[in-house]
CSV table of C-alpha atoms in Angstrom, one decimal:
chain,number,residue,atom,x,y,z
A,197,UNK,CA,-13.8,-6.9,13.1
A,198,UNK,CA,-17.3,-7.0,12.4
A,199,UNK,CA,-20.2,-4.9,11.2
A,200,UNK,CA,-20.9,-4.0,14.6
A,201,UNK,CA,-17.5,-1.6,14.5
A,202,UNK,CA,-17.7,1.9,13.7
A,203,UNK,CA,-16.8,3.0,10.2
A,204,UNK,CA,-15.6,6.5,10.1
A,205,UNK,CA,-13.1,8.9,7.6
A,206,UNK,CA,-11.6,11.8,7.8
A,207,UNK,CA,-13.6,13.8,5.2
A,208,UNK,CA,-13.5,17.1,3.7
A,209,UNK,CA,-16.9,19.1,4.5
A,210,UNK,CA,-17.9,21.4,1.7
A,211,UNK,CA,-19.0,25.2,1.3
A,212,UNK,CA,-22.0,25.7,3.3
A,213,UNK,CA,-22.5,22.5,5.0
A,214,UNK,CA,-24.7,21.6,8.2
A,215,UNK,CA,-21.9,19.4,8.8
A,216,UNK,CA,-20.2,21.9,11.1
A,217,UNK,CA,-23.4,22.5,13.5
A,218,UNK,CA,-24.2,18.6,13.3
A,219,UNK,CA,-20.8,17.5,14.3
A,220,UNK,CA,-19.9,20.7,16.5
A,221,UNK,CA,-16.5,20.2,18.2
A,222,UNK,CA,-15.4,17.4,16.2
A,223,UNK,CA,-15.1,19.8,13.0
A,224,UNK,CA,-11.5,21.4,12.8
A,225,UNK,CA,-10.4,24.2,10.4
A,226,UNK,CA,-7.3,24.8,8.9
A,227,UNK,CA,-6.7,27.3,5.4
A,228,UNK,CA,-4.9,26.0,2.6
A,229,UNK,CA,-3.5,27.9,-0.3
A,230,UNK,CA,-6.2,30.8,0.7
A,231,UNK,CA,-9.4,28.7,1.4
A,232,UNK,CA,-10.7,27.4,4.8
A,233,UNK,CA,-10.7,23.6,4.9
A,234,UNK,CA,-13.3,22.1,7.1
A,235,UNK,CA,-12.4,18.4,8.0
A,236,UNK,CA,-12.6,16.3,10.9
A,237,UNK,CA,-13.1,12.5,11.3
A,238,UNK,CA,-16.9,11.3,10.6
A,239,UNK,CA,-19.2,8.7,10.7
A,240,UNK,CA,-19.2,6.3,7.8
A,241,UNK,CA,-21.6,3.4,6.2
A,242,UNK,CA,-20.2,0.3,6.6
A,243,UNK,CA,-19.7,-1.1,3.2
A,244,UNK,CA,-22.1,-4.2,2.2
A,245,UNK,CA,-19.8,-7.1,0.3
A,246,UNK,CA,-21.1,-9.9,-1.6
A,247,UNK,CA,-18.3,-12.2,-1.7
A,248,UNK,CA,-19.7,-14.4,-4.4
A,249,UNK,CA,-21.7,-11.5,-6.2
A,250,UNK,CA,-20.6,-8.0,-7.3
A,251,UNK,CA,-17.6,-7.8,-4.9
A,252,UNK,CA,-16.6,-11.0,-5.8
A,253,UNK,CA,-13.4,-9.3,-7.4
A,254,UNK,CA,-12.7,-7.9,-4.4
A,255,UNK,CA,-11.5,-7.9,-0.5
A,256,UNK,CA,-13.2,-6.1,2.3
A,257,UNK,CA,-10.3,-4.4,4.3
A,258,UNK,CA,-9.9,-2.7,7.9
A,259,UNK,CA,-7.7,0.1,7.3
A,260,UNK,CA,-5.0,0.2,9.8
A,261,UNK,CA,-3.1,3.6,8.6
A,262,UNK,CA,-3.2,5.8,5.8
A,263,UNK,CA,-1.3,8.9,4.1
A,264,UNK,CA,-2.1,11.3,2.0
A,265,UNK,CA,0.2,12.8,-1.3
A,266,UNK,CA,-0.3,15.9,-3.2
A,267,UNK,CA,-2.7,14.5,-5.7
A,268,UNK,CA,-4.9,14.9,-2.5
A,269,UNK,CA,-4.6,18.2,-1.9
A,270,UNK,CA,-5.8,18.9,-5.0
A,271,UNK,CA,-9.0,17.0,-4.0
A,272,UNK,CA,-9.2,18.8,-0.9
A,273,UNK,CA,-9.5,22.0,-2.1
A,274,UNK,CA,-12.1,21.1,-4.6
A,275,UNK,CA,-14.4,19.4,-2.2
A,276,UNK,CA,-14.0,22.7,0.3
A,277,UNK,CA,-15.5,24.2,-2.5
A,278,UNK,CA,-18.1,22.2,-3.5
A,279,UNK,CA,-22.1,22.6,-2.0
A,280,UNK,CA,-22.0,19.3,-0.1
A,281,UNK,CA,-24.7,20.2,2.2
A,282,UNK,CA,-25.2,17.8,4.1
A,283,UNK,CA,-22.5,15.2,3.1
A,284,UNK,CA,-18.2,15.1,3.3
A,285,UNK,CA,-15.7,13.7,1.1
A,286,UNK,CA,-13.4,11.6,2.4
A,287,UNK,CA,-10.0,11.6,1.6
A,288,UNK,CA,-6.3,9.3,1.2
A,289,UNK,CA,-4.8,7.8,-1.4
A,290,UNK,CA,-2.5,5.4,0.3
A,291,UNK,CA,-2.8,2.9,2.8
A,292,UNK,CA,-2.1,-0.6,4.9
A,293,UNK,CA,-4.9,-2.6,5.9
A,294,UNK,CA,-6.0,-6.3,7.1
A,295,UNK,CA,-8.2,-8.4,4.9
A,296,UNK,CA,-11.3,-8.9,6.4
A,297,UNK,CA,-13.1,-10.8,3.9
A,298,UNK,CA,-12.6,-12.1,0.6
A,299,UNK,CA,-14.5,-11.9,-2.7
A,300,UNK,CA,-14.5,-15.8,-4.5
A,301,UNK,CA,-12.6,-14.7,-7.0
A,302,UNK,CA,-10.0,-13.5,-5.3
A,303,UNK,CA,-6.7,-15.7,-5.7
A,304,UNK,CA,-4.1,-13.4,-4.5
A,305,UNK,CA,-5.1,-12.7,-1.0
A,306,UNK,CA,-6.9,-14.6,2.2
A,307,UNK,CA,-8.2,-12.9,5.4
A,308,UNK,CA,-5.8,-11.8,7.9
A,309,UNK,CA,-3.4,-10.7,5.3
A,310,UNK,CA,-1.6,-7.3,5.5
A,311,UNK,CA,-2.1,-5.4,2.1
A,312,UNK,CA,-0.7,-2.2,0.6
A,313,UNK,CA,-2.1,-0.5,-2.4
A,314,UNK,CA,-1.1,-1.5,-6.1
A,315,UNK,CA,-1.5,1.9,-8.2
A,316,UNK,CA,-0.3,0.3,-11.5
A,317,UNK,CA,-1.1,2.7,-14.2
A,318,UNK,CA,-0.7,0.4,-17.7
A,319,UNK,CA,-2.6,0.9,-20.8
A,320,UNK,CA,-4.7,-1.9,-21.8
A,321,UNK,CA,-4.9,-2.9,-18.0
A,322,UNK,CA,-8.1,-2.1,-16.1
A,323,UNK,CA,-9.5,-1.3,-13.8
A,324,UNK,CA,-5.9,0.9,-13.5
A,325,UNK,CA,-4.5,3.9,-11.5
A,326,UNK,CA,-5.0,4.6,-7.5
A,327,UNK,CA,-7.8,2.0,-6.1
A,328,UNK,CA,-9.2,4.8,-4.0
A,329,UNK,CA,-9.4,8.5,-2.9
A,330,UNK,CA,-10.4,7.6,0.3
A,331,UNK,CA,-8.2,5.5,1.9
A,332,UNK,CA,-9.4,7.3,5.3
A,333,UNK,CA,-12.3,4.8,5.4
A,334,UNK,CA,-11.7,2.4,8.4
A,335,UNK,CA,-13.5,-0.1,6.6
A,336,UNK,CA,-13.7,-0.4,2.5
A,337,UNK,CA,-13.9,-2.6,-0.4
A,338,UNK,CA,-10.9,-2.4,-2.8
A,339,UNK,CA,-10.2,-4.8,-5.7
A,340,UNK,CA,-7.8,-7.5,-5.1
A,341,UNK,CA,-5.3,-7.2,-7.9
A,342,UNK,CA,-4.8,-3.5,-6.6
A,343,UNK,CA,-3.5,-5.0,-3.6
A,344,UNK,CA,-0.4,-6.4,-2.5
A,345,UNK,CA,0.7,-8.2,0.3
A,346,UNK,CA,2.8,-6.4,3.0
A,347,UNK,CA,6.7,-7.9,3.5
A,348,UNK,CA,6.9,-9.2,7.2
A,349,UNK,CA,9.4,-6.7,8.2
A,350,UNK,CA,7.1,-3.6,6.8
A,351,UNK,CA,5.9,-1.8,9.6
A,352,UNK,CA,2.3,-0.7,8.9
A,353,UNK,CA,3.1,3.2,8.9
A,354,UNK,CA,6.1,2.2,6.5
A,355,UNK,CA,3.2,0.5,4.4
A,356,UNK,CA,1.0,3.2,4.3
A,357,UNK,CA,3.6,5.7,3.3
A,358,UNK,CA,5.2,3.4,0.5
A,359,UNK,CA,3.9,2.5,-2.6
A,360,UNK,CA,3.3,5.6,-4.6
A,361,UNK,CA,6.9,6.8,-4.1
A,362,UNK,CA,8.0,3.8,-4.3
A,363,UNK,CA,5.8,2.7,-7.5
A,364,UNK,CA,6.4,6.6,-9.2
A,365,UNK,CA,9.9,6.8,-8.7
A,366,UNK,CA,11.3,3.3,-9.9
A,367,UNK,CA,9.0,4.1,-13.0
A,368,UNK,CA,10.9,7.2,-13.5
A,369,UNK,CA,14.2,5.9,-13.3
A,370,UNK,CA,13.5,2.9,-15.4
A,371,UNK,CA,11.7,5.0,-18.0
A,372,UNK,CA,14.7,7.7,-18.0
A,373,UNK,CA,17.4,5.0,-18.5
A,374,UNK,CA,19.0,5.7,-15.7
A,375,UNK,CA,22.2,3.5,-15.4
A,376,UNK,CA,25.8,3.3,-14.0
A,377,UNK,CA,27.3,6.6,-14.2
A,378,UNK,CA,24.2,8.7,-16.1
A,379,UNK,CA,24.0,11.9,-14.4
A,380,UNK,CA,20.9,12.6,-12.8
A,381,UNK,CA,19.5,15.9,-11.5
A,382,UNK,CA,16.6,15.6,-9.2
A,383,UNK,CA,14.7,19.0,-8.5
A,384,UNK,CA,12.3,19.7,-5.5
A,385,UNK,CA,14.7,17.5,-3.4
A,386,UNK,CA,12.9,17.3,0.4
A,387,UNK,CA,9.3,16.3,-1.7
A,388,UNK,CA,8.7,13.0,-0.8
A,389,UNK,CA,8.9,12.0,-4.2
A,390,UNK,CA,11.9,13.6,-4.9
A,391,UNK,CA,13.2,11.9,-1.7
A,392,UNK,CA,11.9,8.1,-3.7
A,393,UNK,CA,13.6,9.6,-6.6
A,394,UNK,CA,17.2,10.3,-4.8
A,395,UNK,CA,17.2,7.3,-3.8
A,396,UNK,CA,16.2,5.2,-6.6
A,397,UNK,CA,18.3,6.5,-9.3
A,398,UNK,CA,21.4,6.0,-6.8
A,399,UNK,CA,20.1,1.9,-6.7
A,400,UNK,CA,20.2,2.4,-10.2
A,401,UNK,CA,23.5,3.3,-10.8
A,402,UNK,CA,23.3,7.1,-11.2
A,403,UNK,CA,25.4,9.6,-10.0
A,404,UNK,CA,22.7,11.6,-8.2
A,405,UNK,CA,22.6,15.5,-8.0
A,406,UNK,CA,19.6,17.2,-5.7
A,407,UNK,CA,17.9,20.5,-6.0
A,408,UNK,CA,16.3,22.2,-2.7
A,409,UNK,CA,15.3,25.1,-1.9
A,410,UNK,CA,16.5,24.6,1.9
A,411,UNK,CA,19.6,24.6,3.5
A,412,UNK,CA,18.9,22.9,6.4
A,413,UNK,CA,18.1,19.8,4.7
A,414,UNK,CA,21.7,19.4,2.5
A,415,UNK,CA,23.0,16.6,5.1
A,416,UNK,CA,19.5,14.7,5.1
A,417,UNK,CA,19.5,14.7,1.2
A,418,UNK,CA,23.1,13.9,0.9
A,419,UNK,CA,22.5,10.8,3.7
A,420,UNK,CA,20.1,9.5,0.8
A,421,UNK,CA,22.4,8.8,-1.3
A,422,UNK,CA,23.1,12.0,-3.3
A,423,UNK,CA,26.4,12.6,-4.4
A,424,UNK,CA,25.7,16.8,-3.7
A,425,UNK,CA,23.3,19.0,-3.0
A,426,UNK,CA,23.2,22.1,-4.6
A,427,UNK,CA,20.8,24.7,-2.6
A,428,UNK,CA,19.2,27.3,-4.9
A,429,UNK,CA,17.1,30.6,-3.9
A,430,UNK,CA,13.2,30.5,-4.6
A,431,UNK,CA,12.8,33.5,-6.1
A,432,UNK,CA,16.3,33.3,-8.7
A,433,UNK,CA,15.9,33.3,-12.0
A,434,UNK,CA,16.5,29.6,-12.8
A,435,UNK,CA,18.1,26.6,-12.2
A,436,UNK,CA,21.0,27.6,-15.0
A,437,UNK,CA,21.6,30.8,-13.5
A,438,UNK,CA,22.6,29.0,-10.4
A,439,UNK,CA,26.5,30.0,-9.8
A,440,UNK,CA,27.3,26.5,-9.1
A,441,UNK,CA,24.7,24.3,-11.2
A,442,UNK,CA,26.4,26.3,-13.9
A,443,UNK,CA,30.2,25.5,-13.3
A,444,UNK,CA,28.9,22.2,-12.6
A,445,UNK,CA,27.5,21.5,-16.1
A,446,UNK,CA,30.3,23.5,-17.9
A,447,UNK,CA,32.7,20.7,-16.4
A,448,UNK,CA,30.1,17.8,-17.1
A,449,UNK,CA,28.7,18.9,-20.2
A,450,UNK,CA,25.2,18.8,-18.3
A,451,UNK,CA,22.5,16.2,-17.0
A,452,UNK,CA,21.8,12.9,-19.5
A,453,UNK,CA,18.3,12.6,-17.1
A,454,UNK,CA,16.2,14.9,-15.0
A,455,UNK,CA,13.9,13.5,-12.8
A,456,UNK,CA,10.9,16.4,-11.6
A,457,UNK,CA,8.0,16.0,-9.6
A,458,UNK,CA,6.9,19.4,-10.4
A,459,UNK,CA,6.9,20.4,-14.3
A,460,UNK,CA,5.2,24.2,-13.8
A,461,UNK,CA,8.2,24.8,-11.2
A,462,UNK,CA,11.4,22.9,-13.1
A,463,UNK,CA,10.9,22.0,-16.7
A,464,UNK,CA,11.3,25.3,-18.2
A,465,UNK,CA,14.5,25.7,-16.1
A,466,UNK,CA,16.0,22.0,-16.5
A,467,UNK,CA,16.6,22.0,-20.2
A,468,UNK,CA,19.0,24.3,-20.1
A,469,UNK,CA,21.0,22.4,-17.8
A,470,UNK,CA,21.0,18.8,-19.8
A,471,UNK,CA,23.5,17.2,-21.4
A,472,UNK,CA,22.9,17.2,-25.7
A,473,UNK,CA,20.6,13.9,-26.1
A,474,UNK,CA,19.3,14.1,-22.6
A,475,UNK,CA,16.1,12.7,-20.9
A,476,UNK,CA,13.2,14.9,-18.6
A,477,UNK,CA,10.6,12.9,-17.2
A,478,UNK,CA,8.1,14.3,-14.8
A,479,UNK,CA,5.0,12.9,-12.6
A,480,UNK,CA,3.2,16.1,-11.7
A,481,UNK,CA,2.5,19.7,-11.0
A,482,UNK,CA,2.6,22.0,-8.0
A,483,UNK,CA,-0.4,23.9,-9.2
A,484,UNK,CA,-3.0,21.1,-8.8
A,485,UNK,CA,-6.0,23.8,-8.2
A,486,UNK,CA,-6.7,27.8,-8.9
A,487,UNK,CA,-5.2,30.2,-5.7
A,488,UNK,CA,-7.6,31.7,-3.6
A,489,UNK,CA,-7.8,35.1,-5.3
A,490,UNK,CA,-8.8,33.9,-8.5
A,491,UNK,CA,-12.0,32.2,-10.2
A,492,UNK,CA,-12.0,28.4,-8.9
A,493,UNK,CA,-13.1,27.3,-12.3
A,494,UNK,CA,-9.9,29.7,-14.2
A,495,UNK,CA,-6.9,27.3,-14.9
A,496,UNK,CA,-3.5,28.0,-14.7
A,497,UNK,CA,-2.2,30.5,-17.6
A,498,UNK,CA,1.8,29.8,-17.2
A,499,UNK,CA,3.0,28.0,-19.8
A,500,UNK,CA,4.8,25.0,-19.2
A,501,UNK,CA,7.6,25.6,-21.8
A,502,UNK,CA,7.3,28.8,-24.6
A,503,UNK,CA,8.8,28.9,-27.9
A,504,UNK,CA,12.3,29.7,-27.4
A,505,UNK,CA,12.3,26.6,-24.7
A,506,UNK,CA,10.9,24.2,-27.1
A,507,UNK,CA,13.9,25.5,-29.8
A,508,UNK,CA,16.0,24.5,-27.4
A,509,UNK,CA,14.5,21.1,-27.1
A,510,UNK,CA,14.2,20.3,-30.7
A,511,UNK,CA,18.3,22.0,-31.2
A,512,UNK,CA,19.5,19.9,-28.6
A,513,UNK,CA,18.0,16.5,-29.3
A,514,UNK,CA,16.4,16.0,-25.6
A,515,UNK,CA,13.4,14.0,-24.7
A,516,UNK,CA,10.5,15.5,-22.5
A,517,UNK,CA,8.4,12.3,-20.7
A,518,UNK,CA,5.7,12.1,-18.7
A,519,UNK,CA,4.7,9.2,-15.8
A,520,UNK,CA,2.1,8.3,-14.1
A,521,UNK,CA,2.7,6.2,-11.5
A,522,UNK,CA,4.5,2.9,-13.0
A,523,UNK,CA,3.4,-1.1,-12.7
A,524,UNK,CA,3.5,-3.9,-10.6
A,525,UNK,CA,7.0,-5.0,-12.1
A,526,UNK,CA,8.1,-1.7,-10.7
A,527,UNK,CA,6.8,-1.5,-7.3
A,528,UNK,CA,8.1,-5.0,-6.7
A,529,UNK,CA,11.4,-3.9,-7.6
A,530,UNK,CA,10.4,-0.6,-5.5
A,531,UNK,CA,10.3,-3.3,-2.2
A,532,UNK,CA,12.9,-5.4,-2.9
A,533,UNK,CA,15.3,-2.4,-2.9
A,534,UNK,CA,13.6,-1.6,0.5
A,535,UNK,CA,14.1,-5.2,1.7
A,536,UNK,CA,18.1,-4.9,0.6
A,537,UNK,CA,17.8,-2.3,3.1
A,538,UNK,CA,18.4,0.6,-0.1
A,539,UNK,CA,15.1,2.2,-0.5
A,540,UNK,CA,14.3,3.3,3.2
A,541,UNK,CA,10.7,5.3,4.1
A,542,UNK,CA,11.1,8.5,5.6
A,543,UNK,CA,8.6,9.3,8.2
A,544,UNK,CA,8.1,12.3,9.7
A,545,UNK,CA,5.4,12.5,11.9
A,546,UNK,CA,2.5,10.0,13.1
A,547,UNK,CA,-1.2,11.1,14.4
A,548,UNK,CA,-3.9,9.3,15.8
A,549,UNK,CA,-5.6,8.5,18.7
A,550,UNK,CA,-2.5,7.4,21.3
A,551,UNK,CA,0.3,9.1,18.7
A,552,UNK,CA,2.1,11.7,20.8
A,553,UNK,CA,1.5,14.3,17.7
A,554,UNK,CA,-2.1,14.2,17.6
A,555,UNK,CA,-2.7,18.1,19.6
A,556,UNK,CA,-6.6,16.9,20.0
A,557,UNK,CA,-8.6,13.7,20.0
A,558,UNK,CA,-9.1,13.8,15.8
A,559,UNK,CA,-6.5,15.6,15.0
A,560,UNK,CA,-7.8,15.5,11.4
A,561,UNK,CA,-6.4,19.7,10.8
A,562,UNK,CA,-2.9,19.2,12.5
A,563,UNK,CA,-2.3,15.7,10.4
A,564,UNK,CA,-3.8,17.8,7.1
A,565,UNK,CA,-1.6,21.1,8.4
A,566,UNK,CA,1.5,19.1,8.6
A,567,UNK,CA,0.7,17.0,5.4
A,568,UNK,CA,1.1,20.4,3.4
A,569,UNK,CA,1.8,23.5,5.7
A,570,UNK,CA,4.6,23.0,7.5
A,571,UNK,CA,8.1,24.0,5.5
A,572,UNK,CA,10.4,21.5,8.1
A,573,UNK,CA,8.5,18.5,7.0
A,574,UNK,CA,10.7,15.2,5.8
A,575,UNK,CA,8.9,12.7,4.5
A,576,UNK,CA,5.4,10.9,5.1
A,577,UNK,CA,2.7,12.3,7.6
A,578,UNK,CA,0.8,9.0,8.8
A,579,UNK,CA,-2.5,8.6,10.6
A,580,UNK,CA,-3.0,5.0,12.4
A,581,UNK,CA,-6.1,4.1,13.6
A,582,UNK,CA,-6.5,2.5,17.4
């Protein structure tokens, strides 16, 4: 692959962009959370690279798939609204690629190596976090110690839809102290990190317990590795009023660790169902950006946890944590649980030119609509490029 191949991205136009009548046909639309989303796979520079000068850190890849998580949608929505005239954003967090080139002081990788993203998140560690918000680039220039060699029997799509679970949730679990025989409850159970977290506190030892919010999904959670699967209403009034998450704490004494990817949904409600001495840990919120029928700028006035919550905290001796993302040590633990055959990816659906659920040539608004519309979703929502 050389310059001569066309870059492009599937980017995010914003409000009152030319994009639309430049582009014409190749601009989809889809509406999230109340706001139209233009998007639809553009035209990008080529990146330069220096190998021996300022990308000499660094590795020019060719992206061969990519996925986006929720952290994205929040970046979605914000570029939508943005006044990028004449410009787009483009988007992904998480991808497998081919080394292309290689910076000089690169030591890790060579060209023609397959490469996942390393998101370690360490303090004292830079540069740390995600490499990049758009991993839709077909071609880009990431640093080489946030990249890590695929296994040989990874699939690409598995690769692109694998290291932030995988990274996040053995983070959680090791942070937790989940062992042989702690009980764990995992809420949001058909998230995709919830579906990490199933399955990595079971590698651990734990005697797993899953929260959803849809029937239909009890065997596929329970196939995971969850020892039950308790389905609860949406709209009840909390985890502990659940009929059976109640009978099943009054016989247990509660959960010693809960593991929650969304805190503004499940922290308020998951104290009252932990064990005296217990341990939450969460990665996240649902509510990443303002609904439509509010001021974009207004943040979110729930509170997380009120007084008589945090009483019951401080009464009962429990531990609220937060993660973001984990290290290295943990996503190579993450893949050698996969490689045992333990830590499986669930994909749900594939687009792309040649992918039987691409309904049009881009199909940049079905990939995004399924991503984070559509309710019967399990697991990751993968674009491969040609």
């Amino acid at each position: 692959m050389t310059q001569a191949d066309v870059n492009t991205a599937l980017g995010i136009c914003g409000k009152g962009s030319s994009l639309p009548s430049k582009y014409g046909s190749a601009v989809e639309r889809l509406v999230i959370e109340g706001y139209e989303v233009s998007c639809g796979f553009f035209p990008a520079r080529y990146p330069s690279f220096d190998p021996g000068g300022n990308e000499r850190h660094s590795v020019l890849l060719a992206t061969t798939a990519f996925s986006c998580n929720y952290r994205d949608k929040a970046l979605i929505l914000r570029m939508a609204n943005m006044p990028l005239e004449s410009s787009f954003y483009p988007i992904g967090s998480e991808l497998s690629g081919t080394v292309v080139e290689v910076g000089t002081a690169v030591d890790n990788l060579k060209v023609g190596d397959r490469v996942m993203i390393d998101g370690y998140y360490a303090s004292g560690e830079q540069p740390w976090g995600i490499p990049t918000n758009h991993a839709s680039r077909r071609f880009q220039v990431i640093r080489g110690s946030k990249l890590k060699r695929v296994p040989e029997t990874m699939t690409d799509l598995e690769a692109a839809s694998f290291s932030i679970g995988g990274q996040t949730s053995f983070s959680m679990v090791r942070r937790a102290g989940v062992v042989d025989g702690t009980q764990v409850l995992v809420t949001g159970g058909s998230s995709n990190t919830s579906l990490f977290l199933t399955m990595a506190a079971r590698y651990a030892g734990g005697r797993v317990s899953v929260t959803t919010t849809t029937a239909g999904k009890a065997d596929m959670l329970l196939s995971l590795g969850a020892d039950r699967v308790f389905v609860v209403d949406p709209q009840g009034d909390g985890l502990h009023k659940d009929e059976f998450i109640r009978e099943y704490v009054k016989d247990t004494g509660g959960f010693d660790v809960v593991l929650d990817p969304f805190a503004d949904l499940y922290l308020a409600q998951s104290i009252h169902v932990m064990a005296v001495g217990g341990r939450y840990i969460s990665c996240g919120v649902e509510r990443q950006f303002p609904p439509a029928d509010r001021e974009v700028t207004m943040p979110s006035e729930r509170p997380l946890l009120d007084e008589m919550g945090f009483l019951t905290v401080m009464t009962r001796n429990l531990q609220i944590i937060g993660n973001c993302i984990g290290t290295t040590e943990d996503l190579d633990n993450a893949l050698a649980a996969w490689e045992n055959g333990q830590l499986p990816v669930s994909i749900d659906s594939v687009f792309g030119p040649g992918n039987t659920n691409a309904a049009s040539p881009g199909g940049a608004a079905d990939f995004l609509s399924r991503t984070y519309l559509e309710r019967d979703r399990i697991g990751k929502v993968v674009y491969r490029y040609p």
